[in-house]
mmCIF file of C-alpha atoms in Angstrom:
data_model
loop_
_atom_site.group_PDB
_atom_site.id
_atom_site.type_symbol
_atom_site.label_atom_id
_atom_site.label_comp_id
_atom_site.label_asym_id
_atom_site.label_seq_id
_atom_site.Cartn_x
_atom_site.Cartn_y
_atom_site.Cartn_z
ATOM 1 C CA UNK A 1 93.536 67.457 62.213
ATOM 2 C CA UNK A 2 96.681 69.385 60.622
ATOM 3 C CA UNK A 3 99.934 68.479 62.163
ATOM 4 C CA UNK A 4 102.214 71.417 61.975
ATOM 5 C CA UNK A 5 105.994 70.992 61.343
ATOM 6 C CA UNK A 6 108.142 72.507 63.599
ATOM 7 C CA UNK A 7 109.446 74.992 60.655
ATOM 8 C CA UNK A 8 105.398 76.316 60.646
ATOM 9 C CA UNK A 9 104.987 75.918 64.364
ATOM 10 C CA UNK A 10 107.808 78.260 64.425
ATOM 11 C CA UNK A 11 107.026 80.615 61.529
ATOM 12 C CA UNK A 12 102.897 80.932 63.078
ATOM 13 C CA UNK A 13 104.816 81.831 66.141
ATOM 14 C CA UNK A 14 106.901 84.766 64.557
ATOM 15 C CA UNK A 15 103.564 85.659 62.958
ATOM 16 C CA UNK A 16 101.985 86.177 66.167
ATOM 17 C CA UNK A 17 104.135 88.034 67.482
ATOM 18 C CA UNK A 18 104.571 90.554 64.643
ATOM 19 C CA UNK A 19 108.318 89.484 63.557
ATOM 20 C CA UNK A 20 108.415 88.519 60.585
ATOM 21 C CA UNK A 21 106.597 91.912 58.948
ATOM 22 C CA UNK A 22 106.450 94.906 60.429
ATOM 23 C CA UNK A 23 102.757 95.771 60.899
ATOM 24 C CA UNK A 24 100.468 98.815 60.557
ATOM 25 C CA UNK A 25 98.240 98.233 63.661
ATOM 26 C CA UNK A 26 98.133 101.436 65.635
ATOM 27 C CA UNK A 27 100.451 100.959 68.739
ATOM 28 C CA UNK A 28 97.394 99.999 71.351
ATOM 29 C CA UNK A 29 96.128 97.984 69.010
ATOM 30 C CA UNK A 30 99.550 96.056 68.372
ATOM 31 C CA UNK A 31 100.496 96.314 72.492
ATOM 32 C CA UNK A 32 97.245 94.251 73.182
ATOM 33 C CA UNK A 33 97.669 91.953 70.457
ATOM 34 C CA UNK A 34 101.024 90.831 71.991
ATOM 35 C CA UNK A 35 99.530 90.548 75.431
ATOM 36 C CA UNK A 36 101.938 93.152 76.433
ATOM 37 C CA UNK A 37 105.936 93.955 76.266
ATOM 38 C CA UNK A 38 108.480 93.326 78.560
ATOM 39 C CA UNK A 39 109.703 97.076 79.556
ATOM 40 C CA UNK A 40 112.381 97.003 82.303
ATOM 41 C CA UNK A 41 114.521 99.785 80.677
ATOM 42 C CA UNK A 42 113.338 102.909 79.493
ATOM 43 C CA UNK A 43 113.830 101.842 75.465
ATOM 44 C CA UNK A 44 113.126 97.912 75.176
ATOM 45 C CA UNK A 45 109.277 98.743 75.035
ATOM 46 C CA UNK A 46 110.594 100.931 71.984
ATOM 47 C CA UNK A 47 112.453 98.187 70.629
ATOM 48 C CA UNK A 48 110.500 95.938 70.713
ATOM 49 C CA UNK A 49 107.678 98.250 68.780
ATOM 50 C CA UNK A 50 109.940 99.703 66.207
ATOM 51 C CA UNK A 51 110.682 95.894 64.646
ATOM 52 C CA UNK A 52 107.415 95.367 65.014
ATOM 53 C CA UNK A 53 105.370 98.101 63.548
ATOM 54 C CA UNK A 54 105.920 100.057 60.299
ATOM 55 C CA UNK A 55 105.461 103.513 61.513
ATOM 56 C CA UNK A 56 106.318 103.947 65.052
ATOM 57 C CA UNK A 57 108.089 106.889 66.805
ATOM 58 C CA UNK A 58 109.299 107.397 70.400
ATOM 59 C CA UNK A 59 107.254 110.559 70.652
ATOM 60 C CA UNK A 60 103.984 108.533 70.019
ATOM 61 C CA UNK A 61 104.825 106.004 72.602
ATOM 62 C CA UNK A 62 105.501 108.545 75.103
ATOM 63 C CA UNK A 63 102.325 110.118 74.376
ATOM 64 C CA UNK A 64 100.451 107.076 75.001
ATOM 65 C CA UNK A 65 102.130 106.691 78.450
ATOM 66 C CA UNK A 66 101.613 110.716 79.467
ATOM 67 C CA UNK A 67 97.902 110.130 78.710
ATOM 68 C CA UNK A 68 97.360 106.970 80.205
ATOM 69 C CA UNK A 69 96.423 104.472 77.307
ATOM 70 C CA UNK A 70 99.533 102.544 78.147
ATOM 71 C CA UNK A 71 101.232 102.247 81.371
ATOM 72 C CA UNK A 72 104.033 100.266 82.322
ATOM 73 C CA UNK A 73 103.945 97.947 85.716
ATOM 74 C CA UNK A 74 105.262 95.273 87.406
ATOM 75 C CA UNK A 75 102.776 92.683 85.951
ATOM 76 C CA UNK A 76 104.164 89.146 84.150
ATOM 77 C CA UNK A 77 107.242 87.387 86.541
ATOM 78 C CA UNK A 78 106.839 90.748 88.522
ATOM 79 C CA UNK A 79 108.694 92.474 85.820
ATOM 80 C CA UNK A 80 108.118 95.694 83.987
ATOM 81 C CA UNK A 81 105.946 95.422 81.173
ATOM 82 C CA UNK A 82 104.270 98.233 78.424
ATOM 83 C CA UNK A 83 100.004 97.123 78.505
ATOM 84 C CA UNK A 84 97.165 99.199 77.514
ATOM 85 C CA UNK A 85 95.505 100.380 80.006
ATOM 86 C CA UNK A 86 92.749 98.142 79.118
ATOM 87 C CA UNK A 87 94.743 95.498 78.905
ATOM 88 C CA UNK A 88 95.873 96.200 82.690
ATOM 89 C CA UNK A 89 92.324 96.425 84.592
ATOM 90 C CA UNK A 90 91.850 92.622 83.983
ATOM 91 C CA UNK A 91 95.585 91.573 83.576
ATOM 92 C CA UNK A 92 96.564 92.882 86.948
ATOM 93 C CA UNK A 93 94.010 91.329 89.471
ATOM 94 C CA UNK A 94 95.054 87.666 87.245
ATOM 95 C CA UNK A 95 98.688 88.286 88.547
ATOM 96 C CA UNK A 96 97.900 89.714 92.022
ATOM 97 C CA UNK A 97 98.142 86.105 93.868
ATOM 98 C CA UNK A 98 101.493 85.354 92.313
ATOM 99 C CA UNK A 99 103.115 88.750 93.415
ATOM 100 C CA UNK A 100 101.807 88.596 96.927
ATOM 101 C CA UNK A 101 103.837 85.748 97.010
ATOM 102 C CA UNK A 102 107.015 86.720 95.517
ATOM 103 C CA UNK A 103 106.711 89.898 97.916
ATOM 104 C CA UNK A 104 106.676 87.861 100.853
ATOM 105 C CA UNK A 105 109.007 84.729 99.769
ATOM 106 C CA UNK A 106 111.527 87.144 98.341
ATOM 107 C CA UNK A 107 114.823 86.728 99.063
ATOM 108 C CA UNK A 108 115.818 90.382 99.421
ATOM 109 C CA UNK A 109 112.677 92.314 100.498
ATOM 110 C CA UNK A 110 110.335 89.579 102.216
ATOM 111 C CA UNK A 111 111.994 89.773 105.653
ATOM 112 C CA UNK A 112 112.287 93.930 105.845
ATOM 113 C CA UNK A 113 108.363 93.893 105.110
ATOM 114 C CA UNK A 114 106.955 91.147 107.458
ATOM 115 C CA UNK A 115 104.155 92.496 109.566
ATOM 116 C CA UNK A 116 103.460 95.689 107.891
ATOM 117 C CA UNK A 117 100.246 96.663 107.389
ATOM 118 C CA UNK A 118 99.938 96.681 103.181
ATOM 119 C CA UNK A 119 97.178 99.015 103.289
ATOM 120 C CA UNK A 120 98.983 101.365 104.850
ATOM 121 C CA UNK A 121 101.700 101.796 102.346
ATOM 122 C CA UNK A 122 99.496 101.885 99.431
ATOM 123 C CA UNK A 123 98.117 104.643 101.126
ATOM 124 C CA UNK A 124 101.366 106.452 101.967
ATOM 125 C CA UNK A 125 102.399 105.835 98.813
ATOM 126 C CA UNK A 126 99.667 106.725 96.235
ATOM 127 C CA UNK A 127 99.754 110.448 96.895
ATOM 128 C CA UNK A 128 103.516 110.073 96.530
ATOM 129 C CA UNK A 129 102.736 108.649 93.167
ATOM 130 C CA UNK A 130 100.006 110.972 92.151
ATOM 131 C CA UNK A 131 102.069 113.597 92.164
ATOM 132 C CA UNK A 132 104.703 113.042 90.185
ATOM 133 C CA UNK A 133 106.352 110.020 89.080
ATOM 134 C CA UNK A 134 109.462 108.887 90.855
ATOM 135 C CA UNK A 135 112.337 105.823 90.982
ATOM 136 C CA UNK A 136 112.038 102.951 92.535
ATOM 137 C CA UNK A 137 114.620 104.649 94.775
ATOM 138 C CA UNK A 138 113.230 108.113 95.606
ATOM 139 C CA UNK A 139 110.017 106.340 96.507
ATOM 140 C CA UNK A 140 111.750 103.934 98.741
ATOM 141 C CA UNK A 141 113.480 107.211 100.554
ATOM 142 C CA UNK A 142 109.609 109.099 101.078
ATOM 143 C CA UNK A 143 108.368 105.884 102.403
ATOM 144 C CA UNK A 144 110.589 105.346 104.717
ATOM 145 C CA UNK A 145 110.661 109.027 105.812
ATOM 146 C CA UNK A 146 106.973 108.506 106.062
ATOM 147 C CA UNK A 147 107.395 105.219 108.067
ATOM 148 C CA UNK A 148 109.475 106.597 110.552
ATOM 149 C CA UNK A 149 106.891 109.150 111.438
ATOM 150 C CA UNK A 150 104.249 106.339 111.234
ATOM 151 C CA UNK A 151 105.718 103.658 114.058
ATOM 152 C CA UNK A 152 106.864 101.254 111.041
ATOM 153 C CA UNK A 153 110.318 101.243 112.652
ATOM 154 C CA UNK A 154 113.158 101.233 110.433
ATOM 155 C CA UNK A 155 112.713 99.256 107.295
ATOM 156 C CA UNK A 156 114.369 99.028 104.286
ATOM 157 C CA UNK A 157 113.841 101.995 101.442
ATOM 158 C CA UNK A 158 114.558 99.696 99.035
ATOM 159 C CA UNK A 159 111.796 97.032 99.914
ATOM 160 C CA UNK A 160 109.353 99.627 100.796
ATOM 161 C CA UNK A 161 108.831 100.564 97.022
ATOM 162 C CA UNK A 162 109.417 97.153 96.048
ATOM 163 C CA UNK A 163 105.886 96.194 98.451
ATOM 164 C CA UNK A 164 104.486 99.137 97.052
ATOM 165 C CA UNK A 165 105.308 98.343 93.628
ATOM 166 C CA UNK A 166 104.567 94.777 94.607
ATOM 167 C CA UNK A 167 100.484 96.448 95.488
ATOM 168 C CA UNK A 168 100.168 99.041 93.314
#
């Protein structure tokens, strides 16, 4: 067996992932290689791609995202990240157990969502989705619109789309 020094344990890490020569996969390609990006802002996804890859451009990311062969979602640590949407249909259900509970440990939102019926807000919420797509915050305002009219009392806009973010 080869023991790597820590110079090529680090330079086979850089290799992996794409940074030390910008590659020519397509983007998909080079999004699922990398097990996904983190993408909490609108233009670290970008960032991240354009060091990577030789010949990116915004337009082609956004593209990919308006046709559904990327899609960003809460996913890895319950952050944002860019994943095929290949990548997501297996990715996802892995991450589920961990996110149920963060949603129901969490410091901020945990409490304002106790004994609401999950299902529920999916369902209140997908149409809402469908539609268009919308902040964190504007979702957060329909739900709770909605959940007035539904009995859920008065909870918290804010941790409404974070469970439904949290489920979705």
């Amino acid at each position: 067996m080869t023991i790597m020094t820590t110079r090529e344990l680090n330079r086979a890490t850089l290799a992996r992932q794409l940074l030390l020569t910008r590659s020519d996969l397509p983007v998909v390609e080079a999004v699922e290689h990398l097990a996904g990006l983190q993408a909490q802002t609108p233009h670290s996804w970008y960032a991240g791609l354009a060091s990577r890859l030789e010949y990116v451009r915004p337009e082609q990311i956004s593209e990919l995202l308006e046709h559904r062969q990327l899609v960003r979602l809460a996913l890895m640590r319950s952050t944002i990240h860019l994943v095929s949407a290949q990548d997501c249909r297996w990715m996802r259900p892995l991450v589920q157990p961990v996110l149920d509970r963060d949603l129901f440990s969490n410091q901020l939102h945990g409490k304002p969502v106790q004994g609401l019926d999950m299902d529920e807000l999916v369902e209140a919420a997908r149409p809402l989705l469908e539609k268009k797509p919308r902040t964190s915050k504007e979702l957060g305002a329909l739900l709770a619109e909605h959940g007035e009219a539904a009995g859920w009392g008065e909870r918290a806009p804010a941790s409404l789309a974070y469970a439904a973010r949290n489920r979705m």
